[in-house]
PDB file of C-alpha atoms in Angstrom:
ATOM      1  CA  MET W  22      20.394 -19.596   3.505  1.00 52.00           C
ATOM      2  CA  THR W  23      18.698 -16.360   4.374  1.00 66.00           C
ATOM      3  CA  ASP W  24      17.216 -15.931   7.813  1.00 87.00           C
ATOM      4  CA  LYS W  25      13.478 -15.451   7.993  1.00 93.00           C
ATOM      5  CA  LEU W  26      12.200 -11.997   8.864  1.00 95.00           C
ATOM      6  CA  LEU W  27       9.059 -13.375  10.498  1.00 96.00           C
ATOM      7  CA  ASN W  28       9.274 -15.972  13.246  1.00 96.00           C
ATOM      8  CA  ASP W  29       6.943 -18.963  13.606  1.00 96.00           C
ATOM      9  CA  GLU W  30       4.751 -17.178  16.133  1.00 97.00           C
ATOM     10  CA  ILE W  31       4.072 -14.236  13.811  1.00 97.00           C
ATOM     11  CA  ILE W  32       3.426 -16.566  10.879  1.00 97.00           C
ATOM     12  CA  ALA W  33       0.911 -18.495  13.016  1.00 98.00           C
ATOM     13  CA  GLN W  34      -0.889 -15.229  13.871  1.00 98.00           C
ATOM     14  CA  VAL W  35      -0.933 -14.170  10.236  1.00 98.00           C
ATOM     15  CA  ARG W  36      -2.333 -17.567   9.276  1.00 98.00           C
ATOM     16  CA  ASP W  37      -5.165 -17.108  11.801  1.00 98.00           C
ATOM     17  CA  VAL W  38      -6.065 -13.663  10.460  1.00 97.00           C
ATOM     18  CA  PHE W  39      -5.864 -14.917   6.871  1.00 98.00           C
ATOM     19  CA  ASP W  40      -8.805 -17.227   7.643  1.00 96.00           C
ATOM     20  CA  GLY W  41     -10.756 -14.082   6.753  1.00 93.00           C
ATOM     21  CA  LEU W  42      -9.366 -13.934   3.205  1.00 98.00           C
ATOM     22  CA  GLN W  43     -12.031 -14.295   0.546  1.00 98.00           C
ATOM     23  CA  ASP W  44     -10.979 -13.717  -3.071  1.00 98.00           C
ATOM     24  CA  GLU W  45      -7.562 -13.728  -4.721  1.00 98.00           C
ATOM     25  CA  VAL W  46      -5.107 -10.872  -4.341  1.00 98.00           C
ATOM     26  CA  GLU W  47      -1.923 -10.279  -6.333  1.00 98.00           C
ATOM     27  CA  VAL W  48       0.889  -8.153  -4.995  1.00 98.00           C
ATOM     28  CA  MET W  49       2.970  -6.523  -7.739  1.00 98.00           C
ATOM     29  CA  PHE W  50       6.354  -5.689  -6.284  1.00 98.00           C
ATOM     30  CA  PHE W  51       8.645  -3.180  -7.979  1.00 98.00           C
ATOM     31  CA  GLY W  52      12.304  -3.160  -7.033  1.00 98.00           C
ATOM     32  CA  ARG W  53      15.393  -1.568  -8.488  1.00 97.00           C
ATOM     33  CA  GLN W  54      18.869  -3.023  -8.868  1.00 95.00           C
ATOM     34  CA  ASN W  55      20.819  -0.057  -7.547  1.00 93.00           C
ATOM     35  CA  ASP W  56      20.267   2.470  -4.813  1.00 93.00           C
ATOM     36  CA  CYS W  57      17.508   0.610  -3.010  1.00 96.00           C
ATOM     37  CA  ASP W  58      18.357  -0.064   0.633  1.00 95.00           C
ATOM     38  CA  TYR W  59      15.073  -1.773   1.456  1.00 97.00           C
ATOM     39  CA  CYS W  60      14.237  -3.658  -1.740  1.00 98.00           C
ATOM     40  CA  ASP W  61      15.606  -7.021  -0.568  1.00 97.00           C
ATOM     41  CA  ASP W  62      13.967  -6.875   2.856  1.00 97.00           C
ATOM     42  CA  THR W  63      10.638  -5.748   1.420  1.00 98.00           C
ATOM     43  CA  ARG W  64      10.695  -8.494  -1.214  1.00 98.00           C
ATOM     44  CA  GLN W  65      11.470 -11.086   1.445  1.00 97.00           C
ATOM     45  CA  LEU W  66       8.814  -9.773   3.847  1.00 98.00           C
ATOM     46  CA  LEU W  67       6.170  -9.913   1.135  1.00 98.00           C
ATOM     47  CA  SER W  68       7.272 -13.368   0.089  1.00 98.00           C
ATOM     48  CA  GLU W  69       6.970 -14.701   3.648  1.00 98.00           C
ATOM     49  CA  VAL W  70       3.519 -13.149   4.167  1.00 98.00           C
ATOM     50  CA  ILE W  71       2.136 -14.154   0.796  1.00 98.00           C
ATOM     51  CA  GLY W  72       3.410 -17.706   1.202  1.00 98.00           C
ATOM     52  CA  VAL W  73       0.968 -18.176   4.067  1.00 98.00           C
ATOM     53  CA  SER W  74      -2.123 -18.327   1.841  1.00 98.00           C
ATOM     54  CA  ASP W  75      -2.714 -19.690  -1.648  1.00 97.00           C
ATOM     55  CA  LYS W  76      -5.270 -16.919  -2.188  1.00 98.00           C
ATOM     56  CA  LEU W  77      -2.315 -14.541  -2.378  1.00 98.00           C
ATOM     57  CA  SER W  78       0.298 -14.287  -5.112  1.00 98.00           C
ATOM     58  CA  LEU W  79       3.429 -12.218  -5.577  1.00 98.00           C
ATOM     59  CA  ASN W  80       4.942 -11.053  -8.842  1.00 98.00           C
ATOM     60  CA  GLU W  81       8.232  -9.210  -8.923  1.00 98.00           C
ATOM     61  CA  TYR W  82       9.088  -6.450 -11.352  1.00 98.00           C
ATOM     62  CA  ASP W  83      11.813  -3.904 -11.850  1.00 98.00           C
ATOM     63  CA  LEU W  84      11.016  -0.214 -11.834  1.00 97.00           C
ATOM     64  CA  GLU W  85      13.306   0.381 -14.805  1.00 97.00           C
ATOM     65  CA  GLU W  86      13.031  -2.845 -16.823  1.00 98.00           C
ATOM     66  CA  ASP W  87       9.253  -2.918 -16.388  1.00 98.00           C
ATOM     67  CA  ALA W  88       8.800   0.834 -16.682  1.00 98.00           C
ATOM     68  CA  ALA W  89       5.605   0.594 -18.729  1.00 98.00           C
ATOM     69  CA  LEU W  90       3.882  -1.563 -16.117  1.00 98.00           C
ATOM     70  CA  ALA W  91       5.141   0.678 -13.312  1.00 98.00           C
ATOM     71  CA  GLN W  92       3.763   3.684 -15.119  1.00 98.00           C
ATOM     72  CA  GLN W  93       0.441   1.966 -15.761  1.00 97.00           C
ATOM     73  CA  PHE W  94       0.042   1.478 -12.017  1.00 98.00           C
ATOM     74  CA  GLY W  95       1.595   4.797 -11.039  1.00 96.00           C
ATOM     75  CA  VAL W  96       4.548   3.244  -9.204  1.00 98.00           C
ATOM     76  CA  ASP W  97       7.502   5.624  -9.076  1.00 97.00           C
ATOM     77  CA  LYS W  98       9.415   4.468  -6.009  1.00 98.00           C
ATOM     78  CA  ALA W  99      11.414   1.401  -5.052  1.00 98.00           C
ATOM     79  CA  PRO W 100      10.611  -0.587  -3.123  1.00 98.00           C
ATOM     80  CA  GLY W 101       7.015  -0.046  -4.149  1.00 98.00           C
ATOM     81  CA  PHE W 102       4.105  -2.400  -4.477  1.00 98.00           C
ATOM     82  CA  VAL W 103       0.518  -2.532  -5.577  1.00 98.00           C
ATOM     83  CA  MET W 104      -2.253  -4.804  -4.305  1.00 98.00           C
ATOM     84  CA  VAL W 105      -4.781  -5.795  -6.926  1.00 98.00           C
ATOM     85  CA  GLY W 106      -7.703  -8.161  -6.919  1.00 98.00           C
ATOM     86  CA  ARG W 107      -7.457 -11.152  -9.272  1.00 97.00           C
ATOM     87  CA  GLN W 108     -10.795 -11.764 -10.902  1.00 95.00           C
ATOM     88  CA  ASP W 109     -11.247 -14.092 -13.889  1.00 95.00           C
ATOM     89  CA  GLY W 110      -7.603 -13.692 -14.840  1.00 93.00           C
ATOM     90  CA  GLN W 111      -7.791  -9.898 -14.747  1.00 97.00           C
ATOM     91  CA  ARG W 112      -6.251  -7.389 -12.363  1.00 98.00           C
ATOM     92  CA  VAL W 113      -8.728  -5.192 -10.517  1.00 98.00           C
ATOM     93  CA  ASP W 114      -7.063  -2.064  -9.138  1.00 98.00           C
ATOM     94  CA  TYR W 115      -8.423  -0.674  -5.875  1.00 97.00           C
ATOM     95  CA  GLY W 116      -5.797   2.071  -5.688  1.00 98.00           C
ATOM     96  CA  VAL W 117      -3.765   0.511  -2.887  1.00 98.00           C
ATOM     97  CA  ARG W 118      -0.057   1.403  -3.013  1.00 98.00           C
ATOM     98  CA  PHE W 119       2.873   1.015  -0.640  1.00 98.00           C
ATOM     99  CA  SER W 120       6.181   2.853  -1.013  1.00 98.00           C
ATOM    100  CA  GLY W 121       8.888   1.593   1.308  1.00 98.00           C
ATOM    101  CA  ILE W 122       8.935  -1.329   3.695  1.00 98.00           C
ATOM    102  CA  PRO W 123       5.770  -1.981   5.726  1.00 97.00           C
ATOM    103  CA  ALA W 124       7.624  -2.822   8.939  1.00 95.00           C
ATOM    104  CA  GLY W 125       6.792  -2.077  12.558  1.00 93.00           C
ATOM    105  CA  HIS W 126       3.296  -0.615  12.900  1.00 90.00           C
ATOM    106  CA  GLU W 127       2.856  -0.776   9.159  1.00 95.00           C
ATOM    107  CA  PHE W 128       3.063  -4.552   9.187  1.00 97.00           C
ATOM    108  CA  SER W 129      -0.520  -4.634  10.456  1.00 96.00           C
ATOM    109  CA  THR W 130      -1.471  -2.138   7.733  1.00 96.00           C
ATOM    110  CA  LEU W 131      -0.066  -4.599   5.196  1.00 98.00           C
ATOM    111  CA  ILE W 132      -2.067  -7.521   6.623  1.00 98.00           C
ATOM    112  CA  HIS W 133      -5.238  -5.441   6.968  1.00 97.00           C
ATOM    113  CA  SER W 134      -4.963  -4.111   3.420  1.00 98.00           C
ATOM    114  CA  LEU W 135      -4.609  -7.628   2.017  1.00 98.00           C
ATOM    115  CA  ILE W 136      -7.796  -8.631   3.839  1.00 98.00           C
ATOM    116  CA  LEU W 137      -9.694  -5.554   2.599  1.00 97.00           C
ATOM    117  CA  VAL W 138      -8.663  -6.108  -1.026  1.00 98.00           C
ATOM    118  CA  SER W 139      -9.451  -9.799  -0.712  1.00 98.00           C
ATOM    119  CA  GLY W 140     -12.931  -8.971   0.602  1.00 98.00           C
ATOM    120  CA  ARG W 141     -13.435  -6.378  -2.180  1.00 97.00           C
ATOM    121  CA  ASP W 142     -14.873  -4.099   0.491  1.00 96.00           C
ATOM    122  CA  SER W 143     -13.379  -0.810   1.730  1.00 95.00           C
ATOM    123  CA  ARG W 144     -15.588  -0.938   4.865  1.00 96.00           C
ATOM    124  CA  LEU W 145     -16.137   2.803   4.471  1.00 97.00           C
ATOM    125  CA  ASN W 146     -19.451   4.242   5.605  1.00 97.00           C
ATOM    126  CA  ASP W 147     -22.313   5.040   3.229  1.00 98.00           C
ATOM    127  CA  GLN W 148     -21.739   8.793   3.344  1.00 97.00           C
ATOM    128  CA  THR W 149     -18.082   8.384   2.372  1.00 97.00           C
ATOM    129  CA  ARG W 150     -18.994   5.979  -0.426  1.00 97.00           C
ATOM    130  CA  ALA W 151     -21.526   8.461  -1.804  1.00 97.00           C
ATOM    131  CA  PHE W 152     -18.922  11.231  -1.723  1.00 97.00           C
ATOM    132  CA  LEU W 153     -16.311   9.082  -3.464  1.00 97.00           C
ATOM    133  CA  ALA W 154     -18.796   7.902  -6.092  1.00 97.00           C
ATOM    134  CA  GLY W 155     -19.365  11.549  -7.004  1.00 97.00           C
ATOM    135  CA  LEU W 156     -15.680  12.372  -7.575  1.00 97.00           C
ATOM    136  CA  THR W 157     -14.885  13.766 -10.993  1.00 97.00           C
ATOM    137  CA  GLU W 158     -11.170  14.384 -10.457  1.00 96.00           C
ATOM    138  CA  PRO W 159      -8.421  11.977  -9.354  1.00 97.00           C
ATOM    139  CA  VAL W 160      -7.434  11.971  -5.704  1.00 98.00           C
ATOM    140  CA  HIS W 161      -3.959  10.909  -4.588  1.00 98.00           C
ATOM    141  CA  LEU W 162      -3.572  10.331  -0.876  1.00 98.00           C
ATOM    142  CA  GLN W 163      -0.024   9.929   0.403  1.00 98.00           C
ATOM    143  CA  VAL W 164       0.045   8.736   3.975  1.00 98.00           C
ATOM    144  CA  PHE W 165       3.488   9.356   5.429  1.00 98.00           C
ATOM    145  CA  VAL W 166       4.458   6.944   8.152  1.00 97.00           C
ATOM    146  CA  THR W 167       7.546   5.689   9.955  1.00 94.00           C
ATOM    147  CA  PRO W 168       8.035   2.086  11.007  1.00 82.00           C
ATOM    148  CA  THR W 169       8.432   2.807  14.718  1.00 73.00           C
TER     149      THR W 169
ATOM    150  CA  MET L  18     -10.278   7.602  -9.106  1.00 93.00           C
ATOM    151  CA  VAL L  19      -8.563   7.348  -5.712  1.00 97.00           C
ATOM    152  CA  ILE L  20      -4.994   6.198  -5.157  1.00 98.00           C
ATOM    153  CA  SER L  21      -3.983   5.686  -1.548  1.00 97.00           C
ATOM    154  CA  GLU L  22      -0.266   5.300  -0.982  1.00 98.00           C
ATOM    155  CA  MET L  23       1.607   4.478   2.186  1.00 98.00           C
ATOM    156  CA  VAL L  24       4.950   6.301   2.085  1.00 98.00           C
ATOM    157  CA  GLU L  25       7.671   5.254   4.493  1.00 97.00           C
ATOM    158  CA  ALA L  26       9.011   8.717   5.264  1.00 97.00           C
ATOM    159  CA  SER L  27      12.549   7.753   6.269  1.00 96.00           C
ATOM    160  CA  GLU L  28      13.145   5.970   2.939  1.00 97.00           C
ATOM    161  CA  PHE L  29      11.910   8.923   0.896  1.00 97.00           C
ATOM    162  CA  PRO L  30      13.214  11.935   2.818  1.00 96.00           C
ATOM    163  CA  GLU L  31      13.110  14.353  -0.139  1.00 97.00           C
ATOM    164  CA  LEU L  32       9.389  13.764  -0.545  1.00 97.00           C
ATOM    165  CA  ALA L  33       8.789  14.020   3.200  1.00 97.00           C
ATOM    166  CA  MET L  34      10.696  17.307   3.205  1.00 97.00           C
ATOM    167  CA  GLN L  35       8.823  18.595   0.164  1.00 97.00           C
ATOM    168  CA  PHE L  36       5.530  18.115   2.022  1.00 97.00           C
ATOM    169  CA  ASN L  37       6.880  19.321   5.381  1.00 96.00           C
ATOM    170  CA  VAL L  38       6.264  16.074   7.177  1.00 96.00           C
ATOM    171  CA  SER L  39       7.113  16.674  10.828  1.00 91.00           C
ATOM    172  CA  GLY L  40       4.913  14.073  12.505  1.00 92.00           C
ATOM    173  CA  VAL L  41       3.329  10.853  11.392  1.00 94.00           C
ATOM    174  CA  PRO L  42       0.903   9.863  10.168  1.00 96.00           C
ATOM    175  CA  GLN L  43       0.512  12.759   7.791  1.00 97.00           C
ATOM    176  CA  THR L  44      -1.800  12.505   4.821  1.00 98.00           C
ATOM    177  CA  THR L  45      -0.941  14.718   1.875  1.00 98.00           C
ATOM    178  CA  ILE L  46      -3.738  15.089  -0.648  1.00 98.00           C
ATOM    179  CA  ASN L  47      -3.003  15.756  -4.324  1.00 98.00           C
ATOM    180  CA  ALA L  48       0.606  16.814  -3.820  1.00 97.00           C
ATOM    181  CA  GLY L  49      -0.133  19.283  -1.046  1.00 96.00           C
ATOM    182  CA  ALA L  50      -3.510  20.702  -2.088  1.00 97.00           C
ATOM    183  CA  SER L  51      -4.539  19.777   1.431  1.00 96.00           C
ATOM    184  CA  THR L  52      -2.895  18.080   4.394  1.00 96.00           C
ATOM    185  CA  LEU L  53      -4.161  16.097   7.327  1.00 96.00           C
ATOM    186  CA  VAL L  54      -1.896  15.591  10.326  1.00 95.00           C
ATOM    187  CA  GLY L  55      -2.463  12.682  12.674  1.00 94.00           C
ATOM    188  CA  ALA L  56      -4.921   9.838  12.464  1.00 92.00           C
ATOM    189  CA  ALA L  57      -8.310  11.328  11.685  1.00 89.00           C
ATOM    190  CA  PRO L  58     -11.857  10.033  11.542  1.00 93.00           C
ATOM    191  CA  GLU L  59     -13.236   9.122   8.125  1.00 96.00           C
ATOM    192  CA  GLU L  60     -15.490  12.212   7.987  1.00 96.00           C
ATOM    193  CA  HIS L  61     -12.512  14.470   8.566  1.00 96.00           C
ATOM    194  CA  LEU L  62     -10.567  12.901   5.713  1.00 97.00           C
ATOM    195  CA  VAL L  63     -13.560  13.294   3.395  1.00 97.00           C
ATOM    196  CA  ALA L  64     -13.800  16.990   4.344  1.00 97.00           C
ATOM    197  CA  GLU L  65     -10.099  17.482   3.570  1.00 97.00           C
ATOM    198  CA  ILE L  66     -10.423  15.761   0.197  1.00 97.00           C
ATOM    199  CA  ALA L  67     -13.373  18.021  -0.618  1.00 97.00           C
ATOM    200  CA  GLN L  68     -11.262  21.025   0.416  1.00 96.00           C
ATOM    201  CA  ALA L  69      -8.361  19.875  -1.772  1.00 97.00           C
ATOM    202  CA  LEU L  70     -10.625  19.669  -4.819  1.00 97.00           C
ATOM    203  CA  LYS L  71     -12.043  23.186  -4.444  1.00 92.00           C
TER     204      LYS L  71
END
């Protein structure tokens, strides 16, 4: 049996925060069979978090075997995952991507992102929304972080 | 129109090196068209995105 990554105390805290979840969110995880040091841990972390709420679901894919899906969602790294809204059986993409394990400080980013996608609200201010609504070219933000 | 990607720098060192990541967080916009170092207010990020698209 595999040890849990998250202890009971953390799970209880996550459960409290997930009271704020509204609509359904699917996490699409992309792993790779070889040369992926953090795939197993990331998969397990996501599984433990997503198991806390039935508004959340996890589907696991392989970067190579499911290359078309990975390409559709612009996933090119493993471990990598996408958070999408689930609405009437459809995926709604809000552009949220994670490459690598969201451990340490990034664990709260993971939880917060799930809540934002679930609420279907970026919580950005009106000026920012107006700017983004006027975009005519794609924007790719890559936020480099380290877990500690 | 906007993709926002967390990248764990230590797992993807080639990419971090390509974009000269020396401190975190660092936000790279459109493969280096513009870069924001540190955590920045929303307005600042918007200004950098606008700069990257010029």
